[in-house]
PDB file of C-alpha atoms in Angstrom:
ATOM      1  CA  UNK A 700      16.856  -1.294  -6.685  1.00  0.00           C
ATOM      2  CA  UNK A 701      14.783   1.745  -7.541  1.00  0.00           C
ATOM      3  CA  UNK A 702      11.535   2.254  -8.431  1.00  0.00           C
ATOM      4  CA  UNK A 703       8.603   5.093  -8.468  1.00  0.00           C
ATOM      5  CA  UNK A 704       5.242   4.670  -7.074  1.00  0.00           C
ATOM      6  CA  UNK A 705       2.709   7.369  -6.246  1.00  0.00           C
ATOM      7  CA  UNK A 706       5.378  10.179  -7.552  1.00  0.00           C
ATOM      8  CA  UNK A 707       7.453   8.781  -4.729  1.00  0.00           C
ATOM      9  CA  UNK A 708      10.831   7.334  -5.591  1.00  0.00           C
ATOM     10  CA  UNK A 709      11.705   4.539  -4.062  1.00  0.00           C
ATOM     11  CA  UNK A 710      15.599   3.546  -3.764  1.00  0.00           C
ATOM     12  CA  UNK A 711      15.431   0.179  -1.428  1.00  0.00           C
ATOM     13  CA  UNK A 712      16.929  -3.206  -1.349  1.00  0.00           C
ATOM     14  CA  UNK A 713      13.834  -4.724  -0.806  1.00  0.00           C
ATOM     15  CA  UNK A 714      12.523  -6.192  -3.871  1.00  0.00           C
ATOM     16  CA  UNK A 715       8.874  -5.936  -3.785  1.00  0.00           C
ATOM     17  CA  UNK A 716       9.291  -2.154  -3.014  1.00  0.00           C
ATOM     18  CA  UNK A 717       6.801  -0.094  -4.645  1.00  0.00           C
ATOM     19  CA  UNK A 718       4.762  -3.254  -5.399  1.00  0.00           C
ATOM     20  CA  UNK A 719       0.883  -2.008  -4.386  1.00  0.00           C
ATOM     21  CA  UNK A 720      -2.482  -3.297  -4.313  1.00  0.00           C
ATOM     22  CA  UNK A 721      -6.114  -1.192  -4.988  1.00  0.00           C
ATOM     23  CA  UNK A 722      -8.252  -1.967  -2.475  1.00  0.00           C
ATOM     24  CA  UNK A 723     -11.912  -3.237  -4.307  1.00  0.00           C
ATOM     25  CA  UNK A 724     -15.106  -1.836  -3.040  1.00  0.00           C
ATOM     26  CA  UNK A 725     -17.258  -4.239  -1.565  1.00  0.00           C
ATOM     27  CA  UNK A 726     -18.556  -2.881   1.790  1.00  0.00           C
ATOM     28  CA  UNK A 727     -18.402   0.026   3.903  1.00  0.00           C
ATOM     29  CA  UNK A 728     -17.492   2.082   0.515  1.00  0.00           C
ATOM     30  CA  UNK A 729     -13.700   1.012   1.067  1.00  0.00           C
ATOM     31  CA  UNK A 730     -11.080   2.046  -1.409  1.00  0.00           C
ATOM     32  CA  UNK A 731      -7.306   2.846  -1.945  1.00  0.00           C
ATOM     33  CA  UNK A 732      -4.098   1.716  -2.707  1.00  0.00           C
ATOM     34  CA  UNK A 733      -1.535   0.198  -0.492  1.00  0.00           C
ATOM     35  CA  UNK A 734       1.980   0.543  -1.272  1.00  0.00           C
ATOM     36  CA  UNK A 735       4.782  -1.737   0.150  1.00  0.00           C
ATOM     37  CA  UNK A 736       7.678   0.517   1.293  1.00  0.00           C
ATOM     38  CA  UNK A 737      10.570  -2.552   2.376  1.00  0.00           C
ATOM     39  CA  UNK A 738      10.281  -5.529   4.148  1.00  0.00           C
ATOM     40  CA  UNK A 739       7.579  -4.376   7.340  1.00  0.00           C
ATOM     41  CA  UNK A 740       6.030  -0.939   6.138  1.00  0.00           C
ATOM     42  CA  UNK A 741       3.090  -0.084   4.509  1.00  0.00           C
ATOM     43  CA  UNK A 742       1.559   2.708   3.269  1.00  0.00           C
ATOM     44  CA  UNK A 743      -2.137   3.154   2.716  1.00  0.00           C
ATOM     45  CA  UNK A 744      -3.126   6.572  -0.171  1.00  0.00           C
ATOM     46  CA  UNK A 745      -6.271   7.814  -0.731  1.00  0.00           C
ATOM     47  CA  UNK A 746      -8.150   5.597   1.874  1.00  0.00           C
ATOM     48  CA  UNK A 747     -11.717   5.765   1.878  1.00  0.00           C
ATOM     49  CA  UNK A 748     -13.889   3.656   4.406  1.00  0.00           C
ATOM     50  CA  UNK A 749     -16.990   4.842   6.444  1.00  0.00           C
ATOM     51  CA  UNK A 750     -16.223   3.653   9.362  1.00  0.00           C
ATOM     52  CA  UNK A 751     -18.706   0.672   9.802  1.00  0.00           C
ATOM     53  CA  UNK A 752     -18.709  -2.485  11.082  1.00  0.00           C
ATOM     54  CA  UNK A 753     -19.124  -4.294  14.430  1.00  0.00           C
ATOM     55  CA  UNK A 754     -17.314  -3.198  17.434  1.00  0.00           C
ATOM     56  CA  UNK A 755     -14.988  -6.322  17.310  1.00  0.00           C
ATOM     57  CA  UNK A 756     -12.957  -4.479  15.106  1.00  0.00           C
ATOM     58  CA  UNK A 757     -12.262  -3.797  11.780  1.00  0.00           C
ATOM     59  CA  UNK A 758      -8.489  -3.615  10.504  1.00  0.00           C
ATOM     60  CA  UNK A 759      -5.838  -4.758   7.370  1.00  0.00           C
ATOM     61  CA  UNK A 760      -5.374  -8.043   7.081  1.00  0.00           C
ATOM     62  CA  UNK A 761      -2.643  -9.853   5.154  1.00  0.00           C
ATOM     63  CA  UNK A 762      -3.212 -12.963   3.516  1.00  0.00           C
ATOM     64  CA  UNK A 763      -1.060 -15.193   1.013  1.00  0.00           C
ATOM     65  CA  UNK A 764      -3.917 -14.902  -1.791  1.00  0.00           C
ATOM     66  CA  UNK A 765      -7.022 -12.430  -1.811  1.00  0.00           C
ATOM     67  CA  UNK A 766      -9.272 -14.968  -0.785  1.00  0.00           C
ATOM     68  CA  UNK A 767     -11.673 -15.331   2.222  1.00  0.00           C
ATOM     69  CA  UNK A 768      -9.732 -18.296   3.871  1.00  0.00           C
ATOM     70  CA  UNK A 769      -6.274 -16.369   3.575  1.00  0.00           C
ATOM     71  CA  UNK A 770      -8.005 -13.258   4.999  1.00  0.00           C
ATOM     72  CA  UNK A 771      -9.563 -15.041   8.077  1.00  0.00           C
ATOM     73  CA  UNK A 772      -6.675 -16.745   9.228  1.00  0.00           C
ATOM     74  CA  UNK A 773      -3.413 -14.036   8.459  1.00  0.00           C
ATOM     75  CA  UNK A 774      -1.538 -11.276  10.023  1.00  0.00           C
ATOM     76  CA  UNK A 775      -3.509  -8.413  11.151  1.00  0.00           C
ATOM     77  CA  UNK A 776      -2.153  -5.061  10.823  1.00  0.00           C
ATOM     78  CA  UNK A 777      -2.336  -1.427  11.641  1.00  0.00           C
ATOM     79  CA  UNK A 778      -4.876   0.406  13.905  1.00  0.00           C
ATOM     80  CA  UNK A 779      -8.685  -0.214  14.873  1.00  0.00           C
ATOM     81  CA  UNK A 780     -10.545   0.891  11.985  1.00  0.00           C
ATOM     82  CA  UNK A 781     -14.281   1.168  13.245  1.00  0.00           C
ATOM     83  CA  UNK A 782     -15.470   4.145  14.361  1.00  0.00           C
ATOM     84  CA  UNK A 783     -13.195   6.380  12.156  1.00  0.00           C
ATOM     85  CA  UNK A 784     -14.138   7.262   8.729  1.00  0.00           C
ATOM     86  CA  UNK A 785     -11.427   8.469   6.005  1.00  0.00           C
ATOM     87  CA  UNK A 786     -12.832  10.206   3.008  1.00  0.00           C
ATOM     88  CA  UNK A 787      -9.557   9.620   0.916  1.00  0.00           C
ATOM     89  CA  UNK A 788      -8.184  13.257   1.065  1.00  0.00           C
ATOM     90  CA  UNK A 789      -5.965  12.521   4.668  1.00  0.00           C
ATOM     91  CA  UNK A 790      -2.871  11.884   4.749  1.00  0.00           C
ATOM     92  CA  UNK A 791      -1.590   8.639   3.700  1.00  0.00           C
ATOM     93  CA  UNK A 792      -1.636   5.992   6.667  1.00  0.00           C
ATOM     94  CA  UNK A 793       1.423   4.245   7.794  1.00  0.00           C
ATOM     95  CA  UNK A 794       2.116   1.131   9.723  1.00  0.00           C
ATOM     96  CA  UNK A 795       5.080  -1.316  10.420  1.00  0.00           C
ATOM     97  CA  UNK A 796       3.921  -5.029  10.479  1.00  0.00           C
ATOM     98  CA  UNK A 797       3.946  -6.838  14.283  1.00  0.00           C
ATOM     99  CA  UNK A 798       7.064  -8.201  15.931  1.00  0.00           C
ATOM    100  CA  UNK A 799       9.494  -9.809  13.568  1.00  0.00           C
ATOM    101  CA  UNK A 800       6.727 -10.161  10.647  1.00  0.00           C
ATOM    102  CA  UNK A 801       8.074  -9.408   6.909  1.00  0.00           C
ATOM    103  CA  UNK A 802       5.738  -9.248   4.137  1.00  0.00           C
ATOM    104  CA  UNK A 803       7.450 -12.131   2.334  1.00  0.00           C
ATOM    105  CA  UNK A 804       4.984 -14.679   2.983  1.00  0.00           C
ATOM    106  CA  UNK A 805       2.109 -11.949   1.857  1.00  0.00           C
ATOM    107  CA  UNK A 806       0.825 -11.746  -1.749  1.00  0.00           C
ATOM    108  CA  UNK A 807      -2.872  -9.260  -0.583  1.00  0.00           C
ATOM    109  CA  UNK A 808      -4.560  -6.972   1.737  1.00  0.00           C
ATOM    110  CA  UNK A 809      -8.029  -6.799   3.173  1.00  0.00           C
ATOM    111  CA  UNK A 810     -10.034  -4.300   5.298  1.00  0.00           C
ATOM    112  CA  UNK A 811     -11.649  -7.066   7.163  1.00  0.00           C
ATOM    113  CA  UNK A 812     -14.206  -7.051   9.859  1.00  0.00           C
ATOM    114  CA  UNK A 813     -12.726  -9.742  12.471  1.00  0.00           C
ATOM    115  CA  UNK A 814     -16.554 -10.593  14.127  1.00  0.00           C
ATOM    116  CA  UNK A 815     -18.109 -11.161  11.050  1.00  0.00           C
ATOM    117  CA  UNK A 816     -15.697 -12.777   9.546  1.00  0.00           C
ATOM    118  CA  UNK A 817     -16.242 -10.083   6.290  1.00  0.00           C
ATOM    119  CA  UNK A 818     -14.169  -8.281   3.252  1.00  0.00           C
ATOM    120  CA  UNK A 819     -14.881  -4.847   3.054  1.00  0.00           C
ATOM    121  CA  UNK A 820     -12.260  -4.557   0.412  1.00  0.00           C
ATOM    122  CA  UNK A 821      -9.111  -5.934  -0.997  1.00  0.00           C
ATOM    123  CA  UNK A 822      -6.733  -6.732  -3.220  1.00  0.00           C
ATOM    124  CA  UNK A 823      -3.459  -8.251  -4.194  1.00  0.00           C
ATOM    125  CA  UNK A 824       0.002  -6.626  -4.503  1.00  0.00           C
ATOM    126  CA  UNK A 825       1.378  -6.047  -7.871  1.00  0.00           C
ATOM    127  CA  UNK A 826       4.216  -4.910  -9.151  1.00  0.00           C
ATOM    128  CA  UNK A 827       4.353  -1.334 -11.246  1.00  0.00           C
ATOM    129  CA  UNK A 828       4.429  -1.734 -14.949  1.00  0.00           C
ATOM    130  CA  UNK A 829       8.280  -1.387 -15.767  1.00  0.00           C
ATOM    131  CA  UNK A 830       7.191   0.965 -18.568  1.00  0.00           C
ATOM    132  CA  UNK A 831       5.665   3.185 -16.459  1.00  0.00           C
ATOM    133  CA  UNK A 832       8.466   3.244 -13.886  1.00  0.00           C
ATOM    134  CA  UNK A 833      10.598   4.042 -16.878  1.00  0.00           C
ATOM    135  CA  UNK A 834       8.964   6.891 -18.525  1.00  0.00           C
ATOM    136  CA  UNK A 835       8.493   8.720 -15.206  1.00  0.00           C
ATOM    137  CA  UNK A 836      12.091   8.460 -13.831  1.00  0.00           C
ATOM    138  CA  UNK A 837      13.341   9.668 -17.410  1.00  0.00           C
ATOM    139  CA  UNK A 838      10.682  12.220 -17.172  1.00  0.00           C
ATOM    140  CA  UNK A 839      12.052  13.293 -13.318  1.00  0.00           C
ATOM    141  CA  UNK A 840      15.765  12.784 -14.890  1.00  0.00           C
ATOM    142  CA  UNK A 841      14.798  15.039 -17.886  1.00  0.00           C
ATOM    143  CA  UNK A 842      13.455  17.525 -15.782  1.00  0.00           C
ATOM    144  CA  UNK A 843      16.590  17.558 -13.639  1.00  0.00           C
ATOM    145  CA  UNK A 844      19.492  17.834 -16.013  1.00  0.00           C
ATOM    146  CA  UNK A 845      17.364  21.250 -17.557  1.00  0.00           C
ATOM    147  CA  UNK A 846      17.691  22.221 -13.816  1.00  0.00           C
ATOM    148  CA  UNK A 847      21.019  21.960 -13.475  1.00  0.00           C
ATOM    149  CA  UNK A 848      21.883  23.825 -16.555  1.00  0.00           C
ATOM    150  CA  UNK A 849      19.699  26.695 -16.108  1.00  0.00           C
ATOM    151  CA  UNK A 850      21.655  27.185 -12.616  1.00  0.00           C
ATOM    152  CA  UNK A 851      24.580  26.928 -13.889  1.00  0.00           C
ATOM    153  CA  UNK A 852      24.148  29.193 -17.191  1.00  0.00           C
ATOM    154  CA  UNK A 853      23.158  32.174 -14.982  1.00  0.00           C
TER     155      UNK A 853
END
């Protein structure tokens, strides 16, 4: 299965790869877009957060829906987030999920603060439209067929 997300191309058996979420700003001025990779990887683009929230910690959450409930009582994921503020022009975070954990069960993603029990932002994993998928990889296929001719008319 193939698919493109964030001008990255994804070739993977997994079938929710390339399936992403934009994080909503609620608190904390979080925003950005997760992207699954396969089965236990994330990736995290143009993350913005402040770096608020109590010192219980603040990380990603997974829950089955993006509601409170689901958020409060899921998998957390990835590093401490308090404390360090990302202005969205870093590089793109990257985390595996715990132990044996897959991302089946998993349909959304929070920045939640576990003390207060609080959303700073979330959202639920979609899948890319399959027109857009399609016009860029004929676009990237286009591109590489004039390639290959130019190299080998010279």
């Amino acid at each position: 299965m193939a698919g493109i997300q964030g001008g990255v191309i994804y070739v993977q058996e997994y079938e929710r790869a390339g399936w992403f979420a934009e994080l909503n700003i609620l608190f904390h001025g979080v925003s950005g877009q997760v992207v699954i990779i396969d089965e236990d990887s994330l990736r995290v683009d143009n993350f913005i957060y402040d770096g608020g929230g109590l010192s219980g910690g603040v990380y990603f959450h997974l829950g089955e829906s993006d509601t409170q409930t689901d958020f409060e009582s899921r998998l957390l994921v990835g590093l401490v987030l308090v404390g360090s503020s990302y202005d969205g022009t870093g590089e793109p975070l990257f985390f595996d999920l715990p132990g044996e954990n897959t991302l089946d069960p998993y349909k959304a993603i929070s920045v939640w603060c576990v003390d207060a029990k609080a959303n700073f932002g979330s959202g639920a994993f979609v899948v890319p439209e399959p027109a857009t998928v399609s016009l860029l990889a004929i676009a990237w296929v286009a591109l590489f067929s004039r390639r290959c001719r130019r190299s080998t008319q010279k």
